[in-house]
Amino acid sequence: MKRGMMGLLLISSVVTGAASAATLTIGGEEYSSGEPLCVS
Amino acid sequence: MHYQVVVLDSEMGGAMEISSLAWQRALSGSDQGHYFNVDIYMGLCAGDQLGGTFEDNWVPGTKTLVFSADALDLTAGPNEWVSVALDTPYWFNGQQNLLIDLQWASANPSYSFYTWHWDTGVVRSVKATSLGSPSGILSTQMSEMTISGVLVLDQATFGAVKAVFTGAGR
């Protein structure tokens, strides 16, 4: 395999796996004291 | 209401195209909330903690309107998550902290939609009940939330790929 083809395949495989759907959870369930989605 | 929170770059884990936000309803309060003239902004924040003046917390030029609606109706059972899809996905560069800014002009007072909060240990939120107030009350508590979107490779990873490619031809 030529150098250029190898490079393209490598980059293609990495990029394909790199952009992935994600959901990040920030924080946890500690307080619900009087705080609506902020305050109504 | 005006509410700002800062999410640290270490919590984000890299660059991301953000498409939605979600909050988890707590056990008490109403199963719904109704908010009017709602705007959500995102941008960058240079510090790990917030100051009391809303506008001063933005990295200049990064404040971006990502959601705007005349009315926003939220409905969730206890401990359920409620999501808001952004009108415009926000590109977070992964290099600085993320500032999220919620504003609404009024809400239906018949409902109190409580969400879970957590204590960050440092000042990570600012809140003002008057939308026009330039400054708010500092708090170490902030909303628990989820941030959804697409995680993207950073430049270092592309650099590593380039190095492998270069080495492969030798």
mmCIF file of C-alpha atoms in Angstrom:
data_model
loop_
_atom_site.group_PDB
_atom_site.id
_atom_site.type_symbol
_atom_site.label_atom_id
_atom_site.label_comp_id
_atom_site.label_asym_id
_atom_site.label_seq_id
_atom_site.Cartn_x
_atom_site.Cartn_y
_atom_site.Cartn_z
ATOM 1 C CA MET A 1 0.000 0.000 0.000
ATOM 2 C CA LYS A 2 1.292 3.394 -0.877
ATOM 3 C CA ARG A 3 2.092 5.929 1.799
ATOM 4 C CA GLY A 4 -0.701 8.304 0.795
ATOM 5 C CA MET A 5 -3.376 5.599 0.857
ATOM 6 C CA MET A 6 -2.239 4.384 4.252
ATOM 7 C CA GLY A 7 -2.436 7.889 5.609
ATOM 8 C CA LEU A 8 -5.909 8.492 4.254
ATOM 9 C CA LEU A 9 -7.192 5.239 5.695
ATOM 10 C CA LEU A 10 -5.668 6.002 9.059
ATOM 11 C CA ILE A 11 -7.063 9.507 9.233
ATOM 12 C CA SER A 12 -10.448 8.352 7.970
ATOM 13 C CA SER A 13 -10.749 5.659 10.617
ATOM 14 C CA VAL A 14 -9.763 7.995 13.428
ATOM 15 C CA VAL A 15 -12.058 10.810 12.326
ATOM 16 C CA THR A 16 -14.976 8.444 11.904
ATOM 17 C CA GLY A 17 -14.647 7.280 15.469
ATOM 18 C CA ALA A 18 -13.857 10.689 16.873
ATOM 19 C CA ALA A 19 -17.107 12.574 16.452
ATOM 20 C CA SER A 20 -19.529 10.780 18.718
ATOM 21 C CA ALA A 21 -22.790 11.661 20.364
ATOM 22 C CA ALA A 22 -22.395 12.266 24.060
ATOM 23 C CA THR A 23 -24.382 13.335 27.082
ATOM 24 C CA LEU A 24 -22.427 14.825 29.959
ATOM 25 C CA THR A 25 -23.945 15.006 33.411
ATOM 26 C CA ILE A 26 -22.781 17.979 35.425
ATOM 27 C CA GLY A 27 -23.378 17.698 39.160
ATOM 28 C CA GLY A 28 -25.702 15.483 41.109
ATOM 29 C CA GLU A 29 -28.807 15.218 43.242
ATOM 30 C CA GLU A 30 -28.026 17.020 46.471
ATOM 31 C CA TYR A 31 -30.520 19.806 47.049
ATOM 32 C CA SER A 32 -33.997 20.571 45.865
ATOM 33 C CA SER A 33 -34.505 23.280 48.436
ATOM 34 C CA GLY A 34 -36.645 25.985 46.980
ATOM 35 C CA GLU A 35 -34.799 26.138 43.689
ATOM 36 C CA PRO A 36 -36.976 25.715 40.638
ATOM 37 C CA LEU A 37 -35.294 25.596 37.239
ATOM 38 C CA CYS A 38 -34.224 28.527 38.840
ATOM 39 C CA VAL A 39 -37.010 30.367 40.604
ATOM 40 C CA SER A 40 -40.477 30.925 39.270
ATOM 41 C CA MET B 1 -35.087 35.826 36.189
ATOM 42 C CA HIS B 2 -31.462 35.816 35.202
ATOM 43 C CA TYR B 3 -29.305 32.800 36.042
ATOM 44 C CA GLN B 4 -25.721 32.040 35.056
ATOM 45 C CA VAL B 5 -23.670 28.925 35.711
ATOM 46 C CA VAL B 6 -20.126 28.053 34.749
ATOM 47 C CA VAL B 7 -19.197 24.539 33.601
ATOM 48 C CA LEU B 8 -15.492 23.804 33.834
ATOM 49 C CA ASP B 9 -13.547 22.678 30.792
ATOM 50 C CA SER B 10 -12.433 19.647 32.815
ATOM 51 C CA GLU B 11 -16.086 18.651 33.192
ATOM 52 C CA MET B 12 -16.709 19.066 29.466
ATOM 53 C CA GLY B 13 -13.799 16.844 28.481
ATOM 54 C CA GLY B 14 -12.984 18.577 25.198
ATOM 55 C CA ALA B 15 -14.551 20.289 22.238
ATOM 56 C CA MET B 16 -18.226 19.650 21.660
ATOM 57 C CA GLU B 17 -21.065 20.816 19.481
ATOM 58 C CA ILE B 18 -23.812 21.271 22.050
ATOM 59 C CA SER B 19 -27.344 20.617 20.856
ATOM 60 C CA SER B 20 -29.426 20.404 24.032
ATOM 61 C CA LEU B 21 -29.551 20.972 27.773
ATOM 62 C CA ALA B 22 -31.543 19.028 30.325
ATOM 63 C CA TRP B 23 -32.434 19.396 33.972
ATOM 64 C CA GLN B 24 -33.619 16.760 36.420
ATOM 65 C CA ARG B 25 -36.789 17.506 38.322
ATOM 66 C CA ALA B 26 -36.578 17.017 42.076
ATOM 67 C CA LEU B 27 -39.108 15.144 44.190
ATOM 68 C CA SER B 28 -41.113 18.100 45.415
ATOM 69 C CA GLY B 29 -42.972 20.915 43.707
ATOM 70 C CA SER B 30 -45.050 20.899 40.544
ATOM 71 C CA ASP B 31 -44.820 18.492 37.643
ATOM 72 C CA GLN B 32 -44.712 21.424 35.248
ATOM 73 C CA GLY B 33 -43.355 24.904 34.831
ATOM 74 C CA HIS B 34 -44.288 27.634 32.353
ATOM 75 C CA TYR B 35 -41.846 30.372 31.442
ATOM 76 C CA PHE B 36 -42.248 33.334 29.118
ATOM 77 C CA ASN B 37 -39.837 35.237 26.878
ATOM 78 C CA VAL B 38 -37.054 32.765 27.480
ATOM 79 C CA ASP B 39 -33.531 33.257 26.167
ATOM 80 C CA ILE B 40 -30.523 31.002 26.650
ATOM 81 C CA TYR B 41 -27.020 32.186 25.862
ATOM 82 C CA MET B 42 -23.761 30.254 25.802
ATOM 83 C CA GLY B 43 -20.207 31.447 25.649
ATOM 84 C CA LEU B 44 -16.854 31.210 27.329
ATOM 85 C CA CYS B 45 -15.760 32.169 30.819
ATOM 86 C CA ALA B 46 -12.141 32.770 31.734
ATOM 87 C CA GLY B 47 -12.464 31.986 35.440
ATOM 88 C CA ASP B 48 -13.436 28.898 37.390
ATOM 89 C CA GLN B 49 -15.658 31.046 39.583
ATOM 90 C CA LEU B 50 -18.192 33.725 38.728
ATOM 91 C CA GLY B 51 -18.407 37.348 39.708
ATOM 92 C CA GLY B 52 -21.583 39.165 40.618
ATOM 93 C CA THR B 53 -21.920 41.212 37.419
ATOM 94 C CA PHE B 54 -23.384 39.078 34.661
ATOM 95 C CA GLU B 55 -21.740 40.735 31.680
ATOM 96 C CA ASP B 56 -18.297 40.628 33.266
ATOM 97 C CA ASN B 57 -18.324 36.828 33.332
ATOM 98 C CA TRP B 58 -18.202 36.489 29.537
ATOM 99 C CA VAL B 59 -15.020 36.257 27.575
ATOM 100 C CA PRO B 60 -15.593 39.297 25.317
ATOM 101 C CA GLY B 61 -17.182 38.429 21.998
ATOM 102 C CA THR B 62 -18.265 34.902 22.926
ATOM 103 C CA LYS B 63 -21.820 35.487 24.214
ATOM 104 C CA THR B 64 -24.109 33.650 21.763
ATOM 105 C CA LEU B 65 -27.892 33.333 21.711
ATOM 106 C CA VAL B 66 -28.684 29.621 21.325
ATOM 107 C CA PHE B 67 -32.359 29.461 22.282
ATOM 108 C CA SER B 68 -35.212 31.937 22.262
ATOM 109 C CA ALA B 69 -38.923 31.355 22.750
ATOM 110 C CA ASP B 70 -41.998 33.335 23.670
ATOM 111 C CA ALA B 71 -43.039 30.471 25.944
ATOM 112 C CA LEU B 72 -41.313 27.425 27.344
ATOM 113 C CA ASP B 73 -43.376 24.673 28.951
ATOM 114 C CA LEU B 74 -41.554 22.054 30.989
ATOM 115 C CA THR B 75 -43.172 18.846 32.202
ATOM 116 C CA ALA B 76 -41.572 16.027 34.197
ATOM 117 C CA GLY B 77 -42.385 13.540 36.915
ATOM 118 C CA PRO B 78 -40.240 13.231 40.050
ATOM 119 C CA ASN B 79 -36.584 12.610 39.152
ATOM 120 C CA GLU B 80 -37.331 12.714 35.439
ATOM 121 C CA TRP B 81 -35.193 14.738 33.083
ATOM 122 C CA VAL B 82 -36.568 17.494 30.899
ATOM 123 C CA SER B 83 -34.640 18.580 27.856
ATOM 124 C CA VAL B 84 -34.502 21.797 25.868
ATOM 125 C CA ALA B 85 -33.212 21.534 22.308
ATOM 126 C CA LEU B 86 -31.196 24.544 21.247
ATOM 127 C CA ASP B 87 -32.322 26.547 18.224
ATOM 128 C CA THR B 88 -28.702 26.833 17.186
ATOM 129 C CA PRO B 89 -26.071 24.275 18.271
ATOM 130 C CA TYR B 90 -23.232 25.887 20.153
ATOM 131 C CA TRP B 91 -19.641 25.080 19.269
ATOM 132 C CA PHE B 92 -17.672 24.771 22.522
ATOM 133 C CA ASN B 93 -13.959 24.887 21.797
ATOM 134 C CA GLY B 94 -12.867 22.856 24.832
ATOM 135 C CA GLN B 95 -10.187 25.376 25.709
ATOM 136 C CA GLN B 96 -11.972 27.455 28.348
ATOM 137 C CA ASN B 97 -14.913 27.153 30.689
ATOM 138 C CA LEU B 98 -18.466 27.136 29.383
ATOM 139 C CA LEU B 99 -20.835 29.860 30.569
ATOM 140 C CA ILE B 100 -24.563 29.137 30.377
ATOM 141 C CA ASP B 101 -26.966 32.023 30.825
ATOM 142 C CA LEU B 102 -30.734 31.562 31.269
ATOM 143 C CA GLN B 103 -33.130 34.457 31.188
ATOM 144 C CA TRP B 104 -36.874 34.718 31.313
ATOM 145 C CA ALA B 105 -39.168 37.675 31.782
ATOM 146 C CA SER B 106 -41.874 35.930 33.795
ATOM 147 C CA ALA B 107 -43.254 32.567 34.831
ATOM 148 C CA ASN B 108 -46.654 31.195 35.753
ATOM 149 C CA PRO B 109 -46.683 31.589 39.563
ATOM 150 C CA SER B 110 -49.122 28.687 39.977
ATOM 151 C CA TYR B 111 -46.291 26.221 39.398
ATOM 152 C CA SER B 112 -42.909 25.670 41.017
ATOM 153 C CA PHE B 113 -40.775 23.379 38.928
ATOM 154 C CA TYR B 114 -37.960 22.288 41.237
ATOM 155 C CA THR B 115 -34.797 20.763 39.889
ATOM 156 C CA TRP B 116 -31.883 19.110 41.629
ATOM 157 C CA HIS B 117 -28.927 21.262 42.600
ATOM 158 C CA TRP B 118 -25.504 20.424 43.964
ATOM 159 C CA ASP B 119 -22.910 22.279 45.985
ATOM 160 C CA THR B 120 -19.767 22.884 43.964
ATOM 161 C CA GLY B 121 -17.815 24.312 46.900
ATOM 162 C CA VAL B 122 -16.985 27.504 45.013
ATOM 163 C CA VAL B 123 -19.068 30.247 43.394
ATOM 164 C CA ARG B 124 -20.421 28.700 40.211
ATOM 165 C CA SER B 125 -23.790 30.453 39.817
ATOM 166 C CA VAL B 126 -25.266 33.933 39.860
ATOM 167 C CA LYS B 127 -28.968 34.633 40.128
ATOM 168 C CA ALA B 128 -31.144 37.728 39.975
ATOM 169 C CA THR B 129 -34.920 37.671 40.215
ATOM 170 C CA SER B 130 -35.136 40.891 38.201
ATOM 171 C CA LEU B 131 -34.187 40.303 34.584
ATOM 172 C CA GLY B 132 -32.916 43.842 34.169
ATOM 173 C CA SER B 133 -30.533 43.715 37.111
ATOM 174 C CA PRO B 134 -26.889 43.916 35.997
ATOM 175 C CA SER B 135 -25.741 41.855 38.961
ATOM 176 C CA GLY B 136 -27.033 38.982 41.038
ATOM 177 C CA ILE B 137 -26.576 36.860 44.128
ATOM 178 C CA LEU B 138 -23.564 34.561 44.150
ATOM 179 C CA SER B 139 -23.952 30.919 45.122
ATOM 180 C CA THR B 140 -21.833 27.796 45.409
ATOM 181 C CA GLN B 141 -24.868 25.755 44.357
ATOM 182 C CA MET B 142 -25.767 25.222 40.727
ATOM 183 C CA SER B 143 -28.272 23.185 38.768
ATOM 184 C CA GLU B 144 -27.514 19.603 38.006
ATOM 185 C CA MET B 145 -27.768 19.305 34.242
ATOM 186 C CA THR B 146 -26.852 17.248 31.253
ATOM 187 C CA ILE B 147 -25.231 18.693 28.172
ATOM 188 C CA SER B 148 -25.779 16.725 24.985
ATOM 189 C CA GLY B 149 -24.124 17.003 21.617
ATOM 190 C CA VAL B 150 -21.260 15.665 19.581
ATOM 191 C CA LEU B 151 -17.791 15.330 21.023
ATOM 192 C CA VAL B 152 -15.052 16.176 18.563
ATOM 193 C CA LEU B 153 -11.351 15.344 18.328
ATOM 194 C CA ASP B 154 -8.971 17.980 19.585
ATOM 195 C CA GLN B 155 -5.893 19.291 17.797
ATOM 196 C CA ALA B 156 -3.525 17.095 19.809
ATOM 197 C CA THR B 157 -5.187 13.997 18.450
ATOM 198 C CA PHE B 158 -4.803 15.217 14.886
ATOM 199 C CA GLY B 159 -1.172 15.940 15.665
ATOM 200 C CA ALA B 160 -0.704 12.355 16.786
ATOM 201 C CA VAL B 161 -2.328 11.082 13.600
ATOM 202 C CA LYS B 162 -0.001 13.248 11.540
ATOM 203 C CA ALA B 163 3.024 11.879 13.392
ATOM 204 C CA VAL B 164 1.932 8.282 12.763
ATOM 205 C CA PHE B 165 1.310 9.053 9.097
ATOM 206 C CA THR B 166 4.719 10.620 8.717
ATOM 207 C CA GLY B 167 6.387 7.666 10.406
ATOM 208 C CA ALA B 168 4.514 5.118 8.299
ATOM 209 C CA GLY B 169 6.176 6.280 5.117
ATOM 210 C CA ARG B 170 9.718 5.830 6.369
#
